[in-house]
mmCIF file of C-alpha atoms and ligand atoms in Angstrom:
data_model
loop_
_atom_site.group_PDB
_atom_site.id
_atom_site.type_symbol
_atom_site.label_atom_id
_atom_site.label_comp_id
_atom_site.label_asym_id
_atom_site.label_seq_id
_atom_site.Cartn_x
_atom_site.Cartn_y
_atom_site.Cartn_z
ATOM 1 C CA MET S 274 -11.674 -38.216 -1.617
ATOM 2 C CA SER S 275 -14.991 -39.823 -2.458
ATOM 3 C CA ASP S 276 -16.780 -38.660 -5.595
ATOM 4 C CA ASP S 277 -19.458 -36.612 -3.838
ATOM 5 C CA LEU S 278 -16.829 -34.647 -1.905
ATOM 6 C CA ALA S 279 -14.708 -34.078 -4.970
ATOM 7 C CA ALA S 280 -17.752 -32.762 -6.775
ATOM 8 C CA LEU S 281 -18.605 -30.467 -3.856
ATOM 9 C CA ALA S 282 -15.023 -29.143 -3.829
ATOM 10 C CA ALA S 283 -15.030 -28.515 -7.564
ATOM 11 C CA ARG S 284 -18.420 -26.801 -7.503
ATOM 12 C CA THR S 285 -17.412 -24.561 -4.582
ATOM 13 C CA GLU S 286 -14.162 -23.576 -6.227
ATOM 14 C CA ALA S 287 -16.000 -22.643 -9.413
ATOM 15 C CA ASP S 288 -18.522 -20.635 -7.370
ATOM 16 C CA LEU S 289 -15.661 -18.818 -5.572
ATOM 17 C CA ALA S 290 -13.981 -17.892 -8.817
ATOM 18 C CA ALA S 291 -17.307 -16.555 -10.105
ATOM 19 C CA ALA S 292 -17.994 -14.489 -6.936
ATOM 20 C CA ALA S 293 -17.407 -10.956 -8.150
ATOM 21 C CA ASP S 294 -17.810 -9.108 -4.852
ATOM 22 C CA LEU S 295 -17.809 -9.632 -1.092
ATOM 23 C CA ARG S 296 -21.546 -10.165 -1.019
ATOM 24 C CA ALA S 297 -21.427 -12.982 -3.593
ATOM 25 C CA LEU S 298 -18.533 -14.500 -1.650
ATOM 26 C CA GLU S 299 -20.569 -14.521 1.539
ATOM 27 C CA ALA S 300 -23.418 -16.289 -0.299
ATOM 28 C CA VAL S 301 -21.014 -19.036 -1.426
ATOM 29 C CA ARG S 302 -19.690 -19.403 2.130
ATOM 30 C CA VAL S 303 -23.194 -19.720 3.564
ATOM 31 C CA ALA S 304 -24.223 -22.242 0.890
ATOM 32 C CA VAL S 305 -21.331 -24.533 1.891
ATOM 33 C CA LEU S 306 -20.382 -23.823 5.499
ATOM 34 C CA GLY S 307 -23.468 -21.985 6.836
ATOM 35 C CA LYS S 308 -25.990 -23.580 9.236
ATOM 36 C CA SER S 309 -27.792 -25.374 6.422
ATOM 37 C CA GLY S 310 -24.807 -25.441 4.081
ATOM 38 C CA ALA S 311 -23.930 -28.497 2.004
ATOM 39 C CA LEU S 312 -20.818 -29.424 3.928
ATOM 40 C CA THR S 313 -22.441 -28.704 7.263
ATOM 41 C CA GLY S 314 -25.236 -31.113 6.236
ATOM 42 C CA LEU S 315 -22.738 -33.831 5.447
ATOM 43 C CA LEU S 316 -21.013 -33.319 8.804
ATOM 44 C CA LYS S 317 -24.348 -33.575 10.562
ATOM 45 C CA GLY S 318 -25.072 -36.852 8.693
ATOM 46 C CA LEU S 319 -21.913 -38.470 10.136
ATOM 47 C CA GLY S 320 -23.781 -39.740 13.215
ATOM 48 C CA ALA S 321 -26.047 -41.927 11.075
ATOM 49 C CA LEU S 322 -23.130 -43.786 9.511
ATOM 50 C CA PRO S 323 -21.912 -47.162 10.724
ATOM 51 C CA ALA S 324 -18.997 -46.759 13.136
ATOM 52 C CA GLU S 325 -16.396 -48.302 10.797
ATOM 53 C CA GLU S 326 -17.144 -45.735 8.023
ATOM 54 C CA ARG S 327 -17.528 -42.773 10.294
ATOM 55 C CA LYS S 328 -13.859 -42.259 11.100
ATOM 56 C CA ALA S 329 -12.550 -42.094 7.543
ATOM 57 C CA ARG S 330 -15.502 -40.042 6.348
ATOM 58 C CA GLY S 331 -15.157 -37.606 9.273
ATOM 59 C CA ALA S 332 -11.480 -37.092 8.491
ATOM 60 C CA ALA S 333 -12.236 -36.470 4.805
ATOM 61 C CA LEU S 334 -15.012 -33.990 5.615
ATOM 62 C CA ASN S 335 -12.843 -32.053 8.062
ATOM 63 C CA ALA S 336 -9.968 -31.901 5.574
ATOM 64 C CA LEU S 337 -12.338 -30.582 2.919
ATOM 65 C CA LYS S 338 -13.748 -28.068 5.346
ATOM 66 C CA ALA S 339 -10.295 -26.679 6.104
ATOM 67 C CA GLU S 340 -9.488 -26.551 2.385
ATOM 68 C CA LEU S 341 -12.666 -24.667 1.520
ATOM 69 C CA GLU S 342 -12.265 -22.226 4.410
ATOM 70 C CA ALA S 343 -8.786 -21.378 3.153
ATOM 71 C CA ALA S 344 -10.045 -20.952 -0.401
ATOM 72 C CA ILE S 345 -12.812 -18.610 0.834
ATOM 73 C CA GLU S 346 -10.307 -16.495 2.824
ATOM 74 C CA ALA S 347 -7.971 -16.289 -0.140
ATOM 75 C CA ARG S 348 -10.776 -15.097 -2.378
ATOM 76 C CA ARG S 349 -11.869 -12.638 0.315
ATOM 77 C CA ALA S 350 -8.403 -11.047 0.382
ATOM 78 C CA VAL S 351 -8.486 -10.600 -3.402
ATOM 79 C CA LEU S 352 -11.990 -9.074 -3.350
ATOM 80 C CA GLU S 353 -11.218 -6.760 -0.414
ATOM 81 C CA ALA S 354 -8.154 -5.406 -2.155
ATOM 82 C CA ALA S 355 -10.216 -4.815 -5.318
ATOM 83 C CA ALA S 356 -12.958 -3.120 -3.285
ATOM 84 C CA LEU S 357 -10.385 -0.789 -1.693
ATOM 85 C CA GLU S 358 -8.864 0.038 -5.061
ATOM 86 C CA ALA S 359 -12.321 0.853 -6.486
ATOM 87 C CA ARG S 360 -13.104 3.074 -3.512
ATOM 88 C CA LEU S 361 -9.819 4.927 -3.752
ATOM 89 C CA ALA S 362 -10.436 5.556 -7.432
ATOM 90 C CA ALA S 363 -14.043 6.686 -6.885
ATOM 91 C CA GLU S 364 -13.299 8.979 -3.921
ATOM 92 C CA ARG S 365 -10.393 10.805 -5.494
ATOM 93 C CA ALA S 366 -10.513 14.561 -4.916
ATOM 94 C CA ASP S 367 -9.024 16.958 -7.469
ATOM 95 C CA MET S 368 -6.847 19.258 -5.374
ATOM 96 C CA THR S 369 -6.116 21.443 -8.365
ATOM 97 C CA LEU S 370 -9.729 22.640 -8.691
ATOM 98 C CA PRO S 371 -10.070 26.378 -7.902
ATOM 99 C CA PRO S 372 -11.748 27.270 -4.582
ATOM 100 C CA ARG S 373 -15.294 28.546 -4.498
ATOM 101 C CA PRO S 374 -15.394 32.324 -4.137
ATOM 102 C CA PHE S 375 -15.845 33.410 -0.512
ATOM 103 C CA ALA S 376 -18.987 35.458 0.050
ATOM 104 C CA PRO S 377 -19.591 37.337 3.346
ATOM 105 C CA GLY S 378 -21.650 35.004 5.508
ATOM 106 C CA GLY S 379 -20.874 32.204 3.081
ATOM 107 C CA LYS S 380 -18.732 29.205 3.751
ATOM 108 C CA GLY S 381 -14.955 28.923 3.521
ATOM 109 C CA GLY S 382 -12.235 31.441 4.286
ATOM 110 C CA ILE S 383 -8.661 31.587 5.323
ATOM 111 C CA HIS S 384 -8.030 31.441 9.045
ATOM 112 C CA PRO S 385 -6.210 34.549 10.346
ATOM 113 C CA ILE S 386 -3.244 32.443 11.498
ATOM 114 C CA SER S 387 -2.865 30.977 8.005
ATOM 115 C CA ARG S 388 -3.234 34.429 6.476
ATOM 116 C CA THR S 389 -0.496 35.857 8.718
ATOM 117 C CA MET S 390 1.775 32.984 7.721
ATOM 118 C CA GLU S 391 1.076 33.797 4.060
ATOM 119 C CA GLU S 392 1.930 37.436 4.724
ATOM 120 C CA LEU S 393 5.160 36.499 6.532
ATOM 121 C CA THR S 394 6.076 34.265 3.580
ATOM 122 C CA ALA S 395 5.373 37.075 1.075
ATOM 123 C CA ILE S 396 7.346 39.728 2.989
ATOM 124 C CA PHE S 397 10.371 37.598 3.881
ATOM 125 C CA GLY S 398 10.193 35.856 0.505
ATOM 126 C CA ALA S 399 10.743 39.225 -1.187
ATOM 127 C CA MET S 400 13.870 39.592 0.984
ATOM 128 C CA GLY S 401 15.274 36.263 -0.227
ATOM 129 C CA PHE S 402 14.149 34.001 2.657
ATOM 130 C CA ARG S 403 12.776 30.513 2.044
ATOM 131 C CA VAL S 404 10.298 28.689 4.280
ATOM 132 C CA VAL S 405 11.368 25.586 6.228
ATOM 133 C CA GLU S 406 9.383 23.271 8.481
ATOM 134 C CA GLY S 407 10.302 20.764 11.180
ATOM 135 C CA PRO S 408 8.649 18.236 13.495
ATOM 136 C CA ASP S 409 6.337 19.212 16.367
ATOM 137 C CA VAL S 410 7.715 16.268 18.386
ATOM 138 C CA GLU S 411 11.312 17.256 18.884
ATOM 139 C CA SER S 412 14.303 15.948 20.801
ATOM 140 C CA ASP S 413 15.433 18.138 23.659
ATOM 141 C CA TRP S 414 18.833 18.378 22.015
ATOM 142 C CA TYR S 415 17.376 20.426 19.139
ATOM 143 C CA ASN S 416 14.890 22.268 21.330
ATOM 144 C CA PHE S 417 17.374 23.168 24.120
ATOM 145 C CA ALA S 418 20.930 21.803 24.288
ATOM 146 C CA ALA S 419 22.061 22.733 20.746
ATOM 147 C CA LEU S 420 20.615 26.203 21.339
ATOM 148 C CA ASN S 421 22.986 26.735 24.253
ATOM 149 C CA ILE S 422 20.271 26.005 26.846
ATOM 150 C CA PRO S 423 22.000 23.376 29.057
ATOM 151 C CA ASP S 424 20.229 20.911 31.365
ATOM 152 C CA HIS S 425 19.762 23.117 34.396
ATOM 153 C CA HIS S 426 19.198 26.378 32.585
ATOM 154 C CA PRO S 427 16.148 28.262 33.937
ATOM 155 C CA ALA S 428 14.776 28.645 30.371
ATOM 156 C CA ARG S 429 13.927 24.959 30.511
ATOM 157 C CA GLN S 430 11.558 25.615 33.404
ATOM 158 C CA ASP S 431 10.361 28.983 32.041
ATOM 159 C CA GLN S 432 9.064 27.327 28.957
ATOM 160 C CA ASP S 433 6.712 24.878 30.760
ATOM 161 C CA THR S 434 7.748 22.038 28.547
ATOM 162 C CA PHE S 435 5.523 19.099 27.680
ATOM 163 C CA TYR S 436 7.841 16.109 27.972
ATOM 164 C CA LEU S 437 6.805 12.946 26.121
ATOM 165 C CA PRO S 438 7.550 9.312 26.923
ATOM 166 C CA GLY S 439 10.450 7.822 24.997
ATOM 167 C CA GLU S 440 13.576 9.126 23.395
ATOM 168 C CA ILE S 441 14.596 10.486 19.979
ATOM 169 C CA GLU S 442 18.169 9.736 18.922
ATOM 170 C CA GLY S 443 19.103 9.147 22.575
ATOM 171 C CA HIS S 444 17.552 12.420 23.839
ATOM 172 C CA ARG S 445 14.303 13.133 25.669
ATOM 173 C CA ALA S 446 11.276 13.670 23.459
ATOM 174 C CA VAL S 447 9.397 16.978 23.890
ATOM 175 C CA LEU S 448 6.691 18.936 22.106
ATOM 176 C CA ARG S 449 8.815 21.806 20.796
ATOM 177 C CA THR S 450 8.422 24.888 23.007
ATOM 178 C CA GLN S 451 9.732 27.232 20.302
ATOM 179 C CA THR S 452 10.504 27.258 16.572
ATOM 180 C CA SER S 453 14.181 27.917 17.375
ATOM 181 C CA PRO S 454 15.163 24.234 16.846
ATOM 182 C CA LEU S 455 14.714 25.009 13.145
ATOM 183 C CA GLN S 456 17.818 27.188 13.381
ATOM 184 C CA ILE S 457 19.803 24.071 14.256
ATOM 185 C CA ARG S 458 18.060 21.773 11.760
ATOM 186 C CA THR S 459 18.661 24.309 8.962
ATOM 187 C CA MET S 460 22.353 24.845 9.733
ATOM 188 C CA LEU S 461 22.941 21.069 9.950
ATOM 189 C CA ALA S 462 21.089 20.331 6.729
ATOM 190 C CA ALA S 463 22.463 23.003 4.391
ATOM 191 C CA SER S 464 25.584 25.093 4.047
ATOM 192 C CA PRO S 465 25.507 28.867 4.312
ATOM 193 C CA PRO S 466 24.676 31.419 3.046
ATOM 194 C CA LEU S 467 21.208 30.791 4.521
ATOM 195 C CA ARG S 468 18.062 32.879 4.857
ATOM 196 C CA ILE S 469 15.073 31.004 6.269
ATOM 197 C CA ILE S 470 11.856 31.547 8.147
ATOM 198 C CA ALA S 471 10.110 28.723 9.945
ATOM 199 C CA PRO S 472 6.471 29.301 10.873
ATOM 200 C CA GLY S 473 4.811 26.531 12.883
ATOM 201 C CA ARG S 474 3.083 25.160 15.946
ATOM 202 C CA THR S 475 4.690 25.363 19.399
ATOM 203 C CA TYR S 476 3.559 24.024 22.758
ATOM 204 C CA ARG S 477 3.777 25.078 26.403
ATOM 205 C CA ALA S 478 1.814 23.979 29.504
ATOM 206 C CA ASP S 479 0.036 27.288 29.953
ATOM 207 C CA HIS S 480 -3.635 28.237 29.418
ATOM 208 C CA ASP S 481 -5.441 31.547 29.987
ATOM 209 C CA ALA S 482 -6.739 34.543 28.032
ATOM 210 C CA THR S 483 -3.328 35.295 26.606
ATOM 211 C CA HIS S 484 -1.781 31.774 26.531
ATOM 212 C CA SER S 485 -2.829 28.653 24.693
ATOM 213 C CA PRO S 486 -1.059 25.286 25.211
ATOM 214 C CA MET S 487 -0.646 25.170 21.417
ATOM 215 C CA PHE S 488 0.271 28.383 19.636
ATOM 216 C CA HIS S 489 2.350 29.474 16.676
ATOM 217 C CA GLN S 490 5.697 31.128 16.241
ATOM 218 C CA VAL S 491 7.825 32.121 13.344
ATOM 219 C CA GLU S 492 11.562 31.807 13.526
ATOM 220 C CA GLY S 493 13.992 33.629 11.237
ATOM 221 C CA LEU S 494 17.651 32.924 10.565
ATOM 222 C CA VAL S 495 20.273 34.561 8.377
ATOM 223 C CA ILE S 496 23.790 33.110 8.109
ATOM 224 C CA GLU S 497 26.271 34.802 5.801
ATOM 225 C CA GLN S 498 29.714 36.353 5.924
ATOM 226 C CA GLY S 499 29.969 39.862 7.253
ATOM 227 C CA ILE S 500 26.460 40.010 8.752
ATOM 228 C CA THR S 501 26.130 42.709 11.443
ATOM 229 C CA LEU S 502 23.622 44.130 13.873
ATOM 230 C CA GLY S 503 22.891 46.749 11.195
ATOM 231 C CA HIS S 504 21.486 44.039 8.915
ATOM 232 C CA LEU S 505 19.310 42.718 11.730
ATOM 233 C CA LYS S 506 17.912 46.172 12.455
ATOM 234 C CA GLY S 507 17.247 46.977 8.814
ATOM 235 C CA CYS S 508 15.599 43.632 8.089
ATOM 236 C CA LEU S 509 13.286 43.668 11.097
ATOM 237 C CA THR S 510 12.370 47.334 10.738
ATOM 238 C CA ASP S 511 11.383 46.738 7.098
ATOM 239 C CA PHE S 512 9.442 43.633 8.037
ATOM 240 C CA LEU S 513 7.459 45.328 10.829
ATOM 241 C CA ARG S 514 6.568 48.345 8.685
ATOM 242 C CA ALA S 515 5.461 46.081 5.834
ATOM 243 C CA PHE S 516 3.473 43.705 8.012
ATOM 244 C CA PHE S 517 1.561 46.402 9.929
ATOM 245 C CA GLY S 518 1.249 48.554 6.828
ATOM 246 C CA ILE S 519 2.611 51.676 8.545
ATOM 247 C CA ALA S 520 5.512 53.187 6.563
ATOM 248 C CA ASP S 521 6.905 55.241 9.478
ATOM 249 C CA LEU S 522 6.111 52.820 12.325
ATOM 250 C CA PRO S 523 8.507 53.636 15.179
ATOM 251 C CA VAL S 524 10.767 50.599 15.925
ATOM 252 C CA ARG S 525 13.036 50.362 18.972
ATOM 253 C CA PHE S 526 15.774 47.807 19.714
ATOM 254 C CA ARG S 527 16.287 47.101 23.404
ATOM 255 C CA SER S 528 19.113 45.072 24.893
ATOM 256 C CA SER S 529 17.931 41.740 26.325
ATOM 257 C CA TYR S 530 19.017 38.164 26.928
ATOM 258 C CA PHE S 531 18.463 34.902 25.109
ATOM 259 C CA PRO S 532 20.828 31.899 25.501
ATOM 260 C CA PHE S 533 21.199 31.381 21.749
ATOM 261 C CA THR S 534 22.058 34.972 20.733
ATOM 262 C CA GLU S 535 24.778 37.387 21.761
ATOM 263 C CA PRO S 536 24.050 40.263 21.862
ATOM 264 C CA SER S 537 20.295 39.794 22.196
ATOM 265 C CA MET S 538 17.622 42.375 21.558
ATOM 266 C CA GLU S 539 13.927 42.686 22.062
ATOM 267 C CA VAL S 540 12.130 44.772 19.509
ATOM 268 C CA ASP S 541 9.337 47.212 20.389
ATOM 269 C CA ILE S 542 6.957 49.154 18.179
ATOM 270 C CA GLY S 543 5.372 52.504 18.948
ATOM 271 C CA TRP S 544 1.708 52.571 19.888
ATOM 272 C CA ASN S 545 -0.895 54.314 21.981
ATOM 273 C CA ARG S 546 -1.587 52.135 25.014
ATOM 274 C CA ARG S 547 -4.917 53.858 25.680
ATOM 275 C CA THR S 548 -6.477 53.562 22.217
ATOM 276 C CA GLY S 549 -4.506 50.542 20.962
ATOM 277 C CA GLU S 550 -3.537 52.457 17.828
ATOM 278 C CA LEU S 551 -0.230 51.274 16.346
ATOM 279 C CA GLY S 552 2.331 53.787 15.142
ATOM 280 C CA ALA S 553 0.840 56.639 17.151
ATOM 281 C CA GLY S 554 1.300 57.822 20.717
ATOM 282 C CA SER S 555 4.366 57.583 22.899
ATOM 283 C CA ASP S 556 4.144 54.075 24.354
ATOM 284 C CA TRP S 557 6.216 51.011 23.379
ATOM 285 C CA LEU S 558 4.961 47.491 22.816
ATOM 286 C CA GLU S 559 7.282 44.494 22.821
ATOM 287 C CA ILE S 560 6.827 42.487 19.663
ATOM 288 C CA LEU S 561 9.725 40.064 19.079
ATOM 289 C CA GLY S 562 13.031 38.621 20.268
ATOM 290 C CA SER S 563 16.220 38.694 18.225
ATOM 291 C CA GLY S 564 19.977 38.765 18.277
ATOM 292 C CA MET S 565 23.233 37.781 16.656
ATOM 293 C CA VAL S 566 23.561 33.976 16.572
ATOM 294 C CA HIS S 567 25.704 32.876 19.525
ATOM 295 C CA PRO S 568 29.164 31.550 18.494
ATOM 296 C CA ARG S 569 28.508 28.393 20.479
ATOM 297 C CA VAL S 570 25.314 27.721 18.488
ATOM 298 C CA LEU S 571 27.229 28.138 15.247
ATOM 299 C CA ALA S 572 29.912 25.768 16.531
ATOM 300 C CA ASN S 573 27.265 23.212 17.604
ATOM 301 C CA CYS S 574 26.219 23.146 13.937
ATOM 302 C CA GLY S 575 29.765 22.739 12.644
ATOM 303 C CA LEU S 576 30.176 26.381 11.482
ATOM 304 C CA ASP S 577 33.303 28.388 12.301
ATOM 305 C CA PRO S 578 32.147 31.560 14.043
ATOM 306 C CA ARG S 579 35.197 33.405 12.760
ATOM 307 C CA VAL S 580 33.970 32.866 9.204
ATOM 308 C CA TRP S 581 30.176 32.870 9.489
ATOM 309 C CA GLN S 582 27.925 35.347 11.302
ATOM 310 C CA GLY S 583 24.223 35.713 11.393
ATOM 311 C CA PHE S 584 21.137 36.899 13.165
ATOM 312 C CA ALA S 585 17.996 35.181 14.375
ATOM 313 C CA PHE S 586 14.581 36.295 15.482
ATOM 314 C CA GLY S 587 11.376 34.759 16.766
ATOM 315 C CA MET S 588 7.865 36.005 17.400
ATOM 316 C CA GLY S 589 4.381 34.824 18.301
ATOM 317 C CA ILE S 590 2.075 34.606 15.300
ATOM 318 C CA GLU S 591 -1.133 34.960 17.351
ATOM 319 C CA ARG S 592 0.276 38.049 18.996
ATOM 320 C CA ILE S 593 1.147 39.931 15.794
ATOM 321 C CA THR S 594 -2.176 38.826 14.246
ATOM 322 C CA MET S 595 -4.116 40.143 17.244
ATOM 323 C CA LEU S 596 -2.294 43.465 17.117
ATOM 324 C CA LYS S 597 -2.780 43.887 13.386
ATOM 325 C CA HIS S 598 -6.513 43.150 13.530
ATOM 326 C CA GLY S 599 -7.341 44.641 16.944
ATOM 327 C CA MET S 600 -8.348 41.288 18.491
ATOM 328 C CA ALA S 601 -8.603 41.248 22.296
ATOM 329 C CA ASP S 602 -8.649 37.540 23.155
ATOM 330 C CA LEU S 603 -6.438 34.666 22.020
ATOM 331 C CA ARG S 604 -8.874 31.832 22.686
ATOM 332 C CA PRO S 605 -11.247 32.309 19.686
ATOM 333 C CA PHE S 606 -8.385 31.408 17.348
ATOM 334 C CA PHE S 607 -8.848 27.782 18.314
ATOM 335 C CA GLU S 608 -12.557 27.533 19.175
ATOM 336 C CA GLY S 609 -13.941 27.179 15.648
ATOM 337 C CA ASP S 610 -16.857 29.623 16.325
ATOM 338 C CA LEU S 611 -18.315 30.328 12.881
ATOM 339 C CA ARG S 612 -19.365 33.884 13.839
ATOM 340 C CA TRP S 613 -15.777 34.768 14.781
ATOM 341 C CA LEU S 614 -14.392 32.960 11.767
ATOM 342 C CA SER S 615 -16.688 34.607 9.259
ATOM 343 C CA HIS S 616 -15.797 38.006 10.723
ATOM 344 C CA TYR S 617 -12.007 37.532 10.717
ATOM 345 C CA ALA S 618 -11.416 34.990 7.945
ATOM 346 C CA ALA S 619 -9.903 36.304 4.727
ATOM 347 C CA SER S 620 -11.180 35.605 1.272
ATOM 348 C CA PRO S 621 -9.020 33.021 -0.474
ATOM 349 C CA LEU S 622 -9.080 35.191 -3.598
ATOM 350 C CA ALA S 623 -8.143 38.494 -1.961
ATOM 351 C CA PRO S 624 -4.474 39.523 -2.164
ATOM 352 C CA ALA S 625 -2.619 39.606 1.132
ATOM 353 C CA SER S 626 -3.032 43.073 2.695
ATOM 354 C CA LEU S 627 0.548 44.229 2.647
ATOM 355 C CA HIS S 628 2.097 47.631 2.613
ATOM 356 C CA GLU S 629 3.414 48.410 -0.869
ATOM 357 C CA GLY S 630 6.594 50.250 -0.041
ATOM 358 C CA VAL S 631 8.857 47.320 0.834
HETATM 359 N N1 LIG H 977 12.620 31.258 21.012
HETATM 360 C C1 LIG H 977 12.304 32.497 21.738
HETATM 361 C C2 LIG H 977 11.035 32.250 22.561
HETATM 362 O O1 LIG H 977 10.322 31.331 22.299
HETATM 363 C C3 LIG H 977 12.084 33.656 20.805
HETATM 364 C C4 LIG H 977 13.350 34.097 20.147
HETATM 365 C C5 LIG H 977 14.145 35.096 20.698
HETATM 366 C C6 LIG H 977 13.798 33.527 18.960
HETATM 367 C C7 LIG H 977 15.284 35.536 20.146
HETATM 368 C C8 LIG H 977 15.017 33.940 18.388
HETATM 369 C C9 LIG H 977 15.749 34.975 19.011
HETATM 370 O O2 LIG H 977 15.488 33.420 17.271
HETATM 371 O O3 LIG H 977 16.872 35.390 18.392
HETATM 372 O O4 LIG H 977 10.783 32.981 23.477
#
């Protein structure tokens, strides 16, 4: 390399090392490779050289150009990484800071769905249940087959499933239509005794005043030895009375059918259909599904049904929230209307409104 090119290379490398940020780097690039950059000027001057010098000089200039471009890109990578680090450090948010108090008409409150989930956690937590979560995108083995809902079972159509492209572990991918797959995931992941609830999002292709394509359910599962229908009835009666805050809420168990429980029962609470008042009047309102875990479901999870028994239940979180707070329409839950939210949102600092006598 001729002396002038070696000097240009050395100077540029020193400038690159001194460039402390992306802006300074760009200035170095422009000074060398820009329209009126030093190297660009030398390349332009090639035409004025005698033909016999031109070839060697052109090759040297192009080699230097490639070398400097690579050096600039290498420096850019270093500076970009440093810039990202600095930004991550500067934008850090302290999640442990306390929330600002919620004032009526002010900003920030707990969405009624979240509040109901907190209440479910508090009530079932006091009864020894822990909270589990699972994926929204589920394989149809967990969502259906393992729950004793075979391929051509009508429940597959009833639930208006959103099927997704692709497979998970060799099974069709779906948006889970129910939280019941958490029964399977829990039994496969841990050994009994088990007491879990699984609140979360569920999806069905359905949309009107009482249905949303995305909604929430909570699943419950108890697996122990010697569990009977009596335990199921006691547990759900206590839960409903605590959740609605009505100590003598009438609760009725009605025989029903679900593929994953045997026997299956729907649970109704007493209310007055005309006024909407819960716990009064002589009408019944269906509130949840439940039953003793089907022996085939236990066996699908590797549990011997002669040793282990249990019960399961599932309910819609929007539905119990609407009933508790006298809400008429499901859609505002997901519309983000600040007037609705500031009316129904709960203060983050207020204790959950639960009945004391559990
Ligand atoms: N998975 C049912 C549904 O989405 C609800 C349900 C019923 C869950 C009975 C249960 C149960 O665990 O035992 O309609």
